[in-house]
Short mmCIF file of C-alpha atoms and ligand atoms in Angstrom, two decimals:
data_model
loop_
_atom_site.label_atom_id
_atom_site.label_comp_id
_atom_site.label_asym_id
_atom_site.label_seq_id
_atom_site.Cartn_x
_atom_site.Cartn_y
_atom_site.Cartn_z
CA UNK A 12 -83.89 202.95 132.13
CA UNK A 13 -80.49 201.42 132.74
CA UNK A 14 -78.43 202.48 135.69
CA UNK A 15 -76.17 205.40 134.75
CA UNK A 16 -72.84 203.93 133.70
CA UNK A 17 -70.80 207.01 134.32
CA UNK A 18 -69.45 208.77 137.37
CA UNK A 19 -70.92 212.13 138.43
CA UNK A 20 -67.85 213.98 137.16
CA UNK A 21 -68.13 212.39 133.74
CA UNK A 22 -71.88 212.93 133.74
CA UNK A 23 -71.52 216.64 134.50
CA UNK A 24 -68.83 217.13 131.83
CA UNK A 25 -70.82 215.19 129.24
CA UNK A 26 -74.08 217.00 129.95
CA UNK A 27 -72.49 220.41 129.82
CA UNK A 28 -71.12 219.70 126.36
CA UNK A 29 -74.22 217.90 125.09
CA UNK A 30 -76.50 220.86 125.97
CA UNK A 31 -74.36 223.26 123.94
CA UNK A 32 -74.48 220.96 120.93
CA UNK A 33 -78.17 220.15 121.42
CA UNK A 34 -79.06 223.87 121.51
CA UNK A 35 -77.33 224.29 118.15
CA UNK A 36 -79.34 221.41 116.69
CA UNK A 37 -76.75 218.65 116.98
CA UNK A 38 -76.52 215.38 118.85
CA UNK A 39 -73.57 214.46 121.05
CA UNK A 40 -72.85 211.13 122.71
CA UNK A 41 -70.13 209.80 124.97
CA UNK A 42 -68.53 206.87 123.15
CA UNK A 43 -65.74 204.32 123.34
CA UNK A 44 -63.18 203.65 126.06
CA UNK A 45 -64.73 205.75 128.84
CA UNK A 46 -67.92 203.69 128.94
CA UNK A 47 -66.03 200.42 128.63
CA UNK A 48 -63.63 201.36 131.40
CA UNK A 49 -66.36 202.67 133.69
CA UNK A 50 -68.28 199.39 133.37
CA UNK A 51 -65.04 197.57 134.21
CA UNK A 52 -64.24 199.85 137.13
CA UNK A 53 -61.01 200.96 135.46
CA UNK A 54 -59.45 204.40 135.48
CA UNK A 55 -59.36 206.48 132.32
CA UNK A 56 -58.30 209.95 131.30
CA UNK A 57 -59.87 210.29 127.85
CA UNK A 58 -63.41 211.26 127.07
CA UNK A 59 -64.42 210.65 123.48
CA UNK A 60 -67.61 212.14 122.08
CA UNK A 61 -69.34 211.45 118.77
CA UNK A 62 -71.48 214.19 117.28
CA UNK A 63 -73.63 214.95 114.23
CA UNK A 64 -71.92 218.36 114.00
CA UNK A 65 -69.33 218.75 111.22
CA UNK A 66 -65.75 219.60 112.28
CA UNK A 67 -66.06 223.35 111.65
CA UNK A 68 -69.17 223.48 113.83
CA UNK A 69 -67.44 221.56 116.62
CA UNK A 70 -64.73 224.21 116.74
CA UNK A 71 -67.28 227.02 116.66
CA UNK A 72 -69.32 225.50 119.51
CA UNK A 73 -66.35 224.77 121.68
CA UNK A 74 -64.71 228.18 121.37
CA UNK A 75 -67.05 230.04 123.79
CA UNK A 76 -66.47 227.33 126.41
CA UNK A 77 -62.99 228.80 126.81
CA UNK A 78 -61.40 225.42 127.05
CA UNK A 79 -57.64 225.07 127.00
CA UNK A 80 -56.20 225.02 123.50
CA UNK A 81 -58.73 223.38 121.18
CA UNK A 82 -56.82 221.62 118.41
CA UNK A 83 -57.49 219.30 115.56
CA UNK A 84 -56.14 215.92 116.57
CA UNK A 85 -53.26 214.46 114.65
CA UNK A 86 -53.99 213.22 111.22
CA UNK A 87 -57.46 212.07 112.00
CA UNK A 88 -59.31 214.87 110.31
CA UNK A 89 -62.65 215.57 111.94
CA UNK A 90 -61.53 215.30 115.54
CA UNK A 91 -61.27 218.31 117.80
CA UNK A 92 -59.46 217.83 121.08
CA UNK A 93 -59.12 219.88 124.22
CA UNK A 94 -58.12 219.49 127.82
CA UNK A 95 -60.12 219.93 131.01
CA UNK A 96 -58.89 219.65 134.57
CA UNK A 97 -59.78 215.98 134.68
CA UNK A 98 -59.76 214.73 131.10
CA UNK A 99 -58.39 214.79 127.60
CA UNK A 100 -61.50 215.36 125.55
CA UNK A 101 -61.96 214.52 121.89
CA UNK A 102 -65.07 215.37 119.90
CA UNK A 103 -65.41 213.65 116.54
CA UNK A 104 -67.98 213.96 113.78
CA UNK A 105 -69.84 210.66 113.23
CA UNK A 106 -67.99 208.43 110.84
CA UNK A 107 -69.56 205.78 108.71
CA UNK A 108 -66.48 203.95 107.53
CA UNK A 109 -62.77 204.32 107.41
CA UNK A 110 -60.74 202.81 104.67
CA UNK A 111 -56.99 202.57 105.06
CA UNK A 112 -55.27 202.35 101.72
CA UNK A 113 -52.20 200.12 101.63
CA UNK A 114 -49.25 201.76 103.32
CA UNK A 115 -51.25 204.80 104.43
CA UNK A 116 -51.58 206.05 107.99
CA UNK A 117 -54.49 208.30 107.17
CA UNK A 118 -57.89 206.75 106.81
CA UNK A 119 -60.15 208.03 104.06
CA UNK A 120 -63.02 209.28 106.19
CA UNK A 121 -66.65 209.27 105.31
CA UNK A 122 -68.91 211.06 107.76
CA UNK A 123 -71.93 209.17 109.12
CA UNK A 124 -75.43 210.50 109.66
CA UNK A 125 -76.36 208.84 112.92
CA UNK A 126 -74.76 207.51 116.10
CA UNK A 127 -75.74 204.09 114.79
CA UNK A 128 -73.53 204.57 111.72
CA UNK A 129 -70.73 205.67 114.00
CA UNK A 130 -70.97 202.70 116.35
CA UNK A 131 -71.24 200.34 113.37
CA UNK A 132 -67.85 201.33 112.02
CA UNK A 133 -66.05 200.76 115.33
CA UNK A 134 -63.84 197.73 115.77
CA UNK A 135 -65.11 195.71 118.73
CA UNK A 136 -68.42 195.52 120.51
CA UNK A 137 -66.80 196.56 123.84
CA UNK A 138 -65.77 199.80 122.09
CA UNK A 139 -69.10 200.30 120.30
CA UNK A 140 -71.30 201.54 123.14
CA UNK A 141 -72.57 205.10 123.40
CA UNK A 142 -74.14 207.00 126.26
CA UNK A 143 -76.67 209.76 125.70
CA UNK A 144 -75.96 212.46 128.30
CA UNK A 145 -79.35 214.19 127.75
CA UNK A 146 -81.55 211.13 128.13
CA UNK A 147 -79.08 209.29 130.38
CA UNK A 148 -79.39 206.20 128.20
CA UNK A 149 -77.00 203.60 126.92
CA UNK A 150 -77.00 202.87 123.19
CA UNK A 151 -75.65 199.38 122.72
CA UNK A 152 -76.72 197.92 119.37
CA UNK A 153 -73.95 195.32 119.20
CA UNK A 154 -74.22 193.75 122.63
CA UNK A 155 -71.10 195.44 124.00
CA UNK A 156 -72.31 195.51 127.61
CA UNK A 157 -72.89 191.75 127.62
CA UNK A 158 -69.43 191.19 126.09
CA UNK A 159 -67.81 193.41 128.73
CA UNK A 160 -69.55 191.40 131.44
CA UNK A 161 -68.44 188.14 129.81
CA UNK A 162 -64.91 189.37 129.07
CA UNK A 163 -65.06 188.88 125.30
CA UNK A 164 -63.51 190.77 122.39
CA UNK A 165 -65.88 190.42 119.46
CA UNK A 166 -65.71 192.22 116.13
CA UNK A 167 -68.63 194.52 115.26
CA UNK A 168 -70.35 193.01 112.23
CA UNK A 169 -68.75 190.41 109.98
CA UNK A 170 -65.24 189.84 111.44
CA UNK A 171 -63.30 188.97 108.28
CA UNK A 172 -64.66 192.04 106.47
CA UNK A 173 -63.80 194.28 109.39
CA UNK A 174 -60.22 192.98 109.55
CA UNK A 175 -59.82 193.36 105.81
CA UNK A 176 -60.97 197.01 106.00
CA UNK A 177 -58.21 197.76 108.46
CA UNK A 178 -55.84 194.91 109.32
CA UNK A 179 -54.48 196.90 112.26
CA UNK A 180 -57.62 195.67 114.03
CA UNK A 181 -55.95 192.27 114.18
CA UNK A 182 -53.33 193.69 116.52
CA UNK A 183 -55.91 195.83 118.31
CA UNK A 184 -57.87 192.70 119.20
CA UNK A 185 -54.74 191.27 120.88
CA UNK A 186 -54.10 194.67 122.52
CA UNK A 187 -57.56 194.85 124.14
CA UNK A 188 -57.33 191.20 125.22
CA UNK A 189 -53.91 192.01 126.77
CA UNK A 190 -55.10 195.14 128.46
CA UNK A 191 -58.47 193.90 129.79
CA UNK A 192 -57.58 190.20 130.25
CA UNK A 193 -60.41 189.27 127.87
CA UNK A 194 -60.78 186.24 125.59
CA UNK A 195 -61.40 186.47 121.85
CA UNK A 196 -64.78 185.34 120.54
CA UNK A 197 -64.64 182.18 118.40
CA UNK A 198 -65.75 183.65 115.06
CA UNK A 199 -63.57 186.69 115.54
CA UNK A 200 -60.62 184.39 116.29
CA UNK A 201 -61.19 182.31 113.16
CA UNK A 202 -61.22 185.49 111.10
CA UNK A 203 -58.03 186.70 112.76
CA UNK A 204 -56.22 183.54 111.77
CA UNK A 205 -57.56 183.70 108.23
CA UNK A 206 -56.78 187.39 107.72
CA UNK A 207 -53.32 187.41 109.39
CA UNK A 208 -51.44 187.81 106.07
CA UNK A 209 -53.09 191.20 105.43
CA UNK A 210 -51.09 192.62 108.37
CA UNK A 211 -47.99 192.75 106.17
CA UNK A 212 -49.20 195.93 104.46
CA UNK A 213 -49.79 197.92 107.65
CA UNK A 214 -47.27 200.73 108.22
CA UNK A 215 -44.46 199.89 110.63
CA UNK A 216 -45.33 202.77 112.97
CA UNK A 217 -48.84 201.49 113.57
CA UNK A 218 -47.50 197.98 114.20
CA UNK A 219 -44.95 199.39 116.62
CA UNK A 220 -47.53 201.32 118.63
CA UNK A 221 -49.72 198.23 119.07
CA UNK A 222 -46.78 196.02 120.06
CA UNK A 223 -45.70 198.55 122.64
CA UNK A 224 -49.20 198.71 124.13
CA UNK A 225 -49.36 194.91 124.26
CA UNK A 226 -45.92 194.65 125.91
CA UNK A 227 -46.82 197.01 128.76
CA UNK A 228 -50.36 195.71 129.24
CA UNK A 229 -51.48 194.05 132.45
CA UNK A 230 -51.99 190.75 130.56
CA UNK A 231 -49.06 191.12 128.17
CA UNK A 232 -48.44 187.37 127.95
CA UNK A 233 -51.99 186.75 126.85
CA UNK A 234 -51.61 189.35 124.09
CA UNK A 235 -48.29 187.94 122.87
CA UNK A 236 -49.52 184.39 122.93
CA UNK A 237 -52.59 185.41 120.92
CA UNK A 238 -50.27 187.06 118.39
CA UNK A 239 -48.32 183.82 118.10
CA UNK A 240 -51.32 181.52 117.93
CA UNK A 241 -53.19 183.59 115.35
CA UNK A 242 -50.08 183.65 113.14
CA UNK A 243 -49.83 187.42 113.55
CA UNK A 244 -46.17 187.48 114.69
CA UNK A 245 -45.10 186.18 111.36
CA UNK A 246 -46.91 188.84 109.38
CA UNK A 247 -46.12 191.81 111.62
CA UNK A 248 -42.59 191.26 112.99
CA UNK A 249 -41.47 188.07 111.22
CA UNK A 250 -38.23 187.68 113.15
CA UNK A 251 -40.21 187.20 116.35
CA UNK A 252 -41.22 183.87 114.85
CA UNK A 253 -37.76 182.67 115.91
CA UNK A 254 -38.95 182.72 119.51
CA UNK A 255 -41.62 180.14 118.79
CA UNK A 256 -39.35 177.99 116.63
CA UNK A 257 -36.83 176.67 119.15
CA UNK A 258 -38.25 173.77 121.10
CA UNK A 259 -36.22 173.59 124.34
CA UNK A 260 -33.07 174.71 126.08
CA UNK A 261 -31.67 171.20 126.30
CA UNK A 262 -32.21 168.47 128.89
CA UNK A 263 -31.43 170.61 131.94
CA UNK A 264 -33.92 173.36 131.05
CA UNK A 265 -37.36 171.93 130.41
CA UNK A 266 -39.04 175.17 129.27
CA UNK A 267 -39.36 176.14 125.63
CA UNK A 268 -37.72 179.38 124.57
CA UNK A 269 -41.16 180.96 124.20
CA UNK A 270 -42.25 179.95 127.71
CA UNK A 271 -38.99 181.22 129.13
CA UNK A 272 -39.30 184.56 127.35
CA UNK A 273 -42.90 185.00 128.52
CA UNK A 274 -41.79 184.48 132.14
CA UNK A 275 -39.01 187.02 131.76
CA UNK A 276 -41.42 189.62 130.31
CA UNK A 277 -43.73 188.96 133.23
CA UNK A 278 -40.86 189.53 135.67
CA UNK A 279 -39.72 192.97 134.48
CA UNK A 280 -41.42 196.36 135.05
CA UNK A 281 -44.14 197.42 132.64
CA UNK A 282 -42.00 199.95 130.76
CA UNK A 283 -41.42 199.79 127.00
CA UNK A 284 -37.60 199.51 126.80
CA UNK A 285 -37.14 196.80 129.41
CA UNK A 286 -40.17 194.90 128.16
CA UNK A 287 -38.76 194.94 124.62
CA UNK A 288 -35.39 193.83 126.02
CA UNK A 289 -37.11 190.92 127.79
CA UNK A 290 -38.86 189.94 124.58
CA UNK A 291 -35.63 190.11 122.55
CA UNK A 292 -32.92 189.10 125.03
CA UNK A 293 -32.69 185.53 123.72
CA UNK A 294 -33.81 186.18 120.14
CA UNK A 295 -30.53 184.78 118.79
CA UNK A 296 -30.68 181.53 120.74
CA UNK A 297 -32.13 179.44 117.88
CA UNK A 298 -29.37 180.77 115.62
CA UNK A 299 -26.50 180.16 118.06
CA UNK A 300 -27.69 176.86 119.51
CA UNK A 301 -25.02 174.12 119.62
CA UNK A 302 -24.85 170.76 121.34
CA UNK A 303 -21.70 169.67 123.18
CA UNK A 304 -20.38 166.09 123.13
CA UNK A 305 -21.91 165.51 126.55
CA UNK A 306 -25.32 166.58 125.31
CA UNK A 307 -25.26 170.03 126.93
CA UNK A 308 -26.86 172.75 124.84
CA UNK A 309 -24.94 176.05 124.51
CA UNK A 310 -25.68 179.42 122.98
CA UNK A 311 -22.31 181.11 122.53
CA UNK A 312 -22.42 184.90 122.19
CA UNK A 313 -26.19 184.87 121.75
CA UNK A 314 -26.35 188.20 123.59
CA UNK A 315 -24.26 189.96 120.92
CA UNK A 316 -26.00 188.31 118.00
CA UNK A 317 -29.26 189.07 119.79
CA UNK A 318 -28.38 192.75 120.22
CA UNK A 319 -27.77 193.00 116.49
CA UNK A 320 -31.11 191.34 115.75
CA UNK A 321 -32.86 193.56 118.25
CA UNK A 322 -31.39 196.62 116.56
CA UNK A 323 -32.60 195.49 113.17
CA UNK A 324 -36.10 194.65 114.45
CA UNK A 325 -36.57 197.94 116.33
CA UNK A 326 -35.13 200.15 113.61
CA UNK A 327 -37.41 198.28 111.22
CA UNK A 328 -40.33 199.35 113.44
CA UNK A 329 -39.11 202.95 113.16
CA UNK A 330 -38.23 203.30 116.82
CA UNK A 331 -35.99 206.32 117.46
CA UNK A 332 -32.25 205.60 117.66
CA UNK A 333 -32.12 206.39 121.39
CA UNK A 334 -34.76 203.84 122.25
CA UNK A 335 -33.03 201.24 120.06
CA UNK A 336 -29.74 201.93 121.85
CA UNK A 337 -31.40 201.50 125.24
CA UNK A 338 -32.90 198.13 124.35
CA UNK A 339 -29.80 196.79 122.63
CA UNK A 340 -27.66 197.79 125.61
CA UNK A 341 -29.87 195.69 127.87
CA UNK A 342 -29.81 192.75 125.46
CA UNK A 343 -26.06 192.83 124.92
CA UNK A 344 -25.23 193.10 128.63
CA UNK A 345 -27.73 190.59 129.99
CA UNK A 346 -25.08 187.84 130.30
CA UNK A 347 -22.59 190.14 132.07
CA UNK A 348 -24.81 190.35 135.10
CA UNK A 349 -25.14 186.57 135.24
CA UNK A 350 -21.36 186.34 135.20
CA UNK A 351 -21.07 188.34 138.44
CA UNK A 352 -19.35 186.71 141.40
CA UNK A 353 -18.14 188.23 144.67
CA UNK A 354 -14.60 187.88 143.35
CA UNK A 355 -15.16 190.78 140.99
CA UNK A 356 -12.97 193.75 141.85
CA UNK A 357 -14.55 197.11 142.61
CA UNK A 358 -13.12 198.24 139.28
CA UNK A 359 -15.04 195.50 137.48
CA UNK A 360 -18.29 196.44 139.22
CA UNK A 361 -17.69 200.16 138.46
CA UNK A 362 -17.05 199.29 134.82
CA UNK A 363 -20.42 197.51 134.61
CA UNK A 364 -22.08 200.49 136.30
CA UNK A 365 -20.50 202.91 133.82
CA UNK A 366 -21.58 200.78 130.92
CA UNK A 367 -25.18 200.53 132.13
CA UNK A 368 -25.53 204.07 133.47
CA UNK A 369 -29.21 204.94 133.87
CA UNK A 370 -30.18 201.46 132.71
CA UNK A 371 -28.66 199.71 135.68
CA UNK A 372 -32.02 199.11 137.41
CA UNK A 373 -33.60 197.71 134.27
CA UNK A 374 -30.60 195.49 133.65
CA UNK A 375 -30.83 194.01 137.15
CA UNK A 376 -34.60 193.46 136.77
CA UNK A 377 -33.94 191.72 133.49
CA UNK A 378 -31.20 189.51 134.92
CA UNK A 379 -33.29 188.54 137.94
CA UNK A 380 -36.33 187.78 135.77
CA UNK A 381 -34.11 185.83 133.39
CA UNK A 382 -32.79 183.64 136.19
CA UNK A 383 -36.28 183.02 137.59
CA UNK A 384 -37.65 182.46 134.12
CA UNK A 385 -35.65 179.28 133.61
CA UNK A 386 -37.41 177.55 136.46
CA UNK A 387 -40.81 175.98 135.91
CA UNK A 388 -41.49 176.75 139.57
CA UNK A 389 -40.50 180.40 139.43
CA UNK A 390 -37.56 180.00 141.78
CA UNK A 391 -34.04 181.28 141.26
CA UNK A 392 -30.87 180.11 143.02
CA UNK A 393 -29.25 183.28 141.73
CA UNK A 394 -31.25 185.71 143.82
CA UNK A 395 -28.54 186.00 146.57
CA UNK A 396 -25.95 186.73 143.93
CA UNK A 397 -27.96 189.65 142.54
CA UNK A 398 -28.63 190.85 146.08
CA UNK A 399 -24.89 190.91 146.67
CA UNK A 400 -24.25 192.80 143.43
CA UNK A 401 -26.91 195.34 144.27
CA UNK A 402 -25.41 195.89 147.73
CA UNK A 403 -21.99 196.56 146.16
CA UNK A 404 -23.48 198.92 143.59
CA UNK A 405 -25.18 200.77 146.41
CA UNK A 406 -21.91 201.12 148.31
CA UNK A 407 -19.94 202.24 145.28
CA UNK A 408 -22.78 204.69 144.55
CA UNK A 409 -24.05 205.22 140.99
CA UNK A 410 -23.66 209.02 141.23
CA UNK A 411 -20.04 208.76 142.31
CA UNK A 412 -19.27 206.26 139.56
CA UNK A 413 -21.05 208.27 136.87
CA UNK A 414 -18.91 211.25 137.80
CA UNK A 415 -15.60 209.39 137.24
CA UNK A 416 -13.57 210.78 134.37
CA UNK A 417 -10.04 211.21 133.12
CA UNK A 418 -8.18 213.79 135.24
CA UNK A 419 -6.83 215.36 132.02
CA UNK A 420 -9.00 216.75 129.23
CA UNK A 421 -8.42 216.52 125.48
CA UNK A 422 -7.34 220.19 125.52
CA UNK A 423 -4.83 219.52 128.29
CA UNK A 424 -3.31 216.71 126.25
CA UNK A 425 -3.18 218.61 122.91
CA UNK A 426 -1.50 221.59 124.55
CA UNK A 427 0.99 219.52 126.45
CA UNK A 428 2.07 217.26 123.56
CA UNK A 429 1.60 219.86 120.82
CA UNK A 430 -0.38 217.45 118.65
CA UNK A 431 -3.59 217.96 116.64
CA UNK A 432 -6.76 216.10 117.69
CA UNK A 433 -6.96 212.41 116.79
CA UNK A 434 -7.68 208.96 118.16
CA UNK A 435 -4.57 209.18 120.34
CA UNK A 436 -6.43 211.50 122.71
CA UNK A 437 -9.20 208.99 123.38
CA UNK A 438 -6.64 206.24 123.96
CA UNK A 439 -4.80 208.24 126.59
CA UNK A 440 -7.99 209.43 128.27
CA UNK A 441 -9.35 205.86 128.35
CA UNK A 442 -6.12 204.61 129.90
CA UNK A 443 -6.39 207.28 132.58
CA UNK A 444 -10.07 206.58 133.21
CA UNK A 445 -9.26 202.86 133.52
CA UNK A 446 -6.89 203.64 136.38
CA UNK A 447 -9.46 205.89 138.00
CA UNK A 448 -12.13 203.17 137.75
CA UNK A 449 -9.75 200.65 139.29
CA UNK A 450 -9.13 203.02 142.18
CA UNK A 451 -5.43 203.46 141.24
CA UNK A 452 -5.68 207.13 140.32
CA UNK A 453 -7.67 209.95 141.91
CA UNK A 454 -9.64 212.26 139.60
CA UNK A 455 -7.88 215.30 141.18
CA UNK A 456 -4.36 213.87 141.10
CA UNK A 457 -3.02 215.69 138.03
CA UNK A 458 0.61 214.98 138.91
CA UNK A 459 0.18 211.23 138.80
CA UNK A 460 -2.10 211.66 135.76
CA UNK A 461 0.61 213.46 133.78
CA UNK A 462 3.17 210.74 134.54
CA UNK A 463 0.73 208.14 133.29
CA UNK A 464 -0.15 210.22 130.28
CA UNK A 465 3.57 210.53 129.35
CA UNK A 466 4.03 206.75 129.58
CA UNK A 467 0.96 206.08 127.52
CA UNK A 468 2.04 208.65 124.95
CA UNK A 469 5.44 206.96 124.64
CA UNK A 470 3.76 203.64 124.00
CA UNK A 471 1.44 205.27 121.50
CA UNK A 472 4.47 206.57 119.57
CA UNK A 473 6.11 203.16 119.59
CA UNK A 474 2.90 201.53 118.45
CA UNK A 475 2.57 204.04 115.64
CA UNK A 476 6.20 203.44 114.53
CA UNK A 477 6.03 199.64 114.55
CA UNK A 478 2.76 199.75 112.64
CA UNK A 479 4.16 202.32 110.25
CA UNK A 480 1.19 204.57 110.59
CA UNK A 481 1.17 208.27 111.12
CA UNK A 482 0.45 209.37 114.67
CA UNK A 483 -2.96 210.92 114.09
P1 LIG B 517 -56.83 203.88 124.73
O1 LIG B 517 -56.99 203.97 126.19
O2 LIG B 517 -55.68 203.04 124.30
O3 LIG B 517 -56.88 205.19 124.04
P2 LIG B 517 -59.37 203.44 123.43
O4 LIG B 517 -60.46 202.48 123.64
O5 LIG B 517 -59.64 204.89 123.59
O6 LIG B 517 -58.12 203.01 124.31
P3 LIG B 517 -58.35 204.07 120.87
O7 LIG B 517 -57.31 203.30 120.13
O8 LIG B 517 -57.99 205.41 121.40
O9 LIG B 517 -58.88 203.11 122.04
O10 LIG B 517 -59.63 204.20 119.95
C1 LIG B 517 -60.76 204.96 120.36
C2 LIG B 517 -62.03 204.36 119.76
O11 LIG B 517 -62.01 204.51 118.36
C3 LIG B 517 -62.09 202.87 120.03
O12 LIG B 517 -62.82 202.61 121.19
C4 LIG B 517 -62.75 202.32 118.77
O13 LIG B 517 -64.13 202.31 118.91
C5 LIG B 517 -62.40 203.34 117.68
N1 LIG B 517 -61.26 202.90 116.86
C6 LIG B 517 -59.98 203.27 116.97
N2 LIG B 517 -59.20 202.73 116.01
C7 LIG B 517 -60.03 201.98 115.27
C8 LIG B 517 -59.87 201.16 114.13
N3 LIG B 517 -58.63 200.96 113.60
N4 LIG B 517 -60.93 200.54 113.62
C9 LIG B 517 -62.16 200.71 114.16
N5 LIG B 517 -62.40 201.45 115.23
C10 LIG B 517 -61.36 202.09 115.80
MG1 LIG B 518 -58.21 206.51 123.10
#
């Protein structure tokens, strides 16, 4: 008998459940990620079980265990989930195959008869191992344990067929390589390159979820580079192909755009928004690239063009508007931080802080990584500059700056000038806030604020008259 591949906690939980199912005449095995991660010494929070019991029976058997809120999981009919103190548990009826119709998120499920059927329909050998809690035995018909030990992602069965059944597996292969730091087996790799075009009919949401997992993975660069080399970028998020297209940054920057971007990703925290911003911060460089007479290569306004491209890419992937706004803010401001010098006024620093708000930390990480990412040796001459900026931001205090506002409200202004709401209010409030940010007006100094408001209002009236527009 093999050594038990699970911890005592997992063993106890698995055995408790297996006995209940066994007594009712069903099999139950621990499957998937928990075994893989135990063998790798990695933490995990999910326990997945495969069983011969049909979904209705799973519910019936789980009910007396008084577990917290049993529920059918998402759209994957046949899975019952519940929570224990230590784990998210999912119990799923054996499957034999899953067929994803074009454009569909829901697989057509066929139930399997044996654990062998169930393991056979799984994607990669490292995910196709089961553990029998009653006999304390590993079931490993596809050589998953050996592949875990060797660090290899290998398709279960004939790779091309498996990718054609569900092209999302192409991205999943890169995801597991990125998460575990594994290599892709040769035959599986050939099939990935050959089947890459089938990715184009996968729904955008599924593509998005895999990209996000790859971006925050421990070996994100490996995953992204696999996507590029297998030709998967082109068929999943075609615009990312731009990153691989531009050769260099000109004579003074020896790294390719791709190599630069990879270094920047590596240098920012493993959170989705800032990782996406790192991936996309220079996306418009190929488009904006120009060469000066002296041979210098420039990329005028690439941050704005890049923010627009980032917006289009992320909305295309069905990211929520808020997330898209966060990423595009980081992309569009990334050059502002590079422009910082100690000659900036406090007002200028406060303005940057107001613009970045909660994203200030991510923006600084991105700028630092960007500066380092241009050097083949991972060194940045700009580090002291960012240190100085951070020190000033600390002194000006983000909370104090976020609380800055116009001393007069829209209601104050409407009452005072006897005018209906309109763009004029925002213009006066912005003018007042500008003075506050520059330290020329205190938030509680309503007297000075009214004098300024009167002046601004006068100018507004003149502006309206000379432009012949109504003062709305
Ligand atoms: P994670 O920690 O990300 O949840 P995981 O190994 O649990 O990692 P899941 O994506 O949750 O991965 O999938 C659970 C199991 O279901 C996998 O181990 C795999 O065996 C199987 N599986 C999931 N999606 C597919 C698919 N598209 N094709 C084949 N098998 C799949
Ligand atoms: Mg899982």
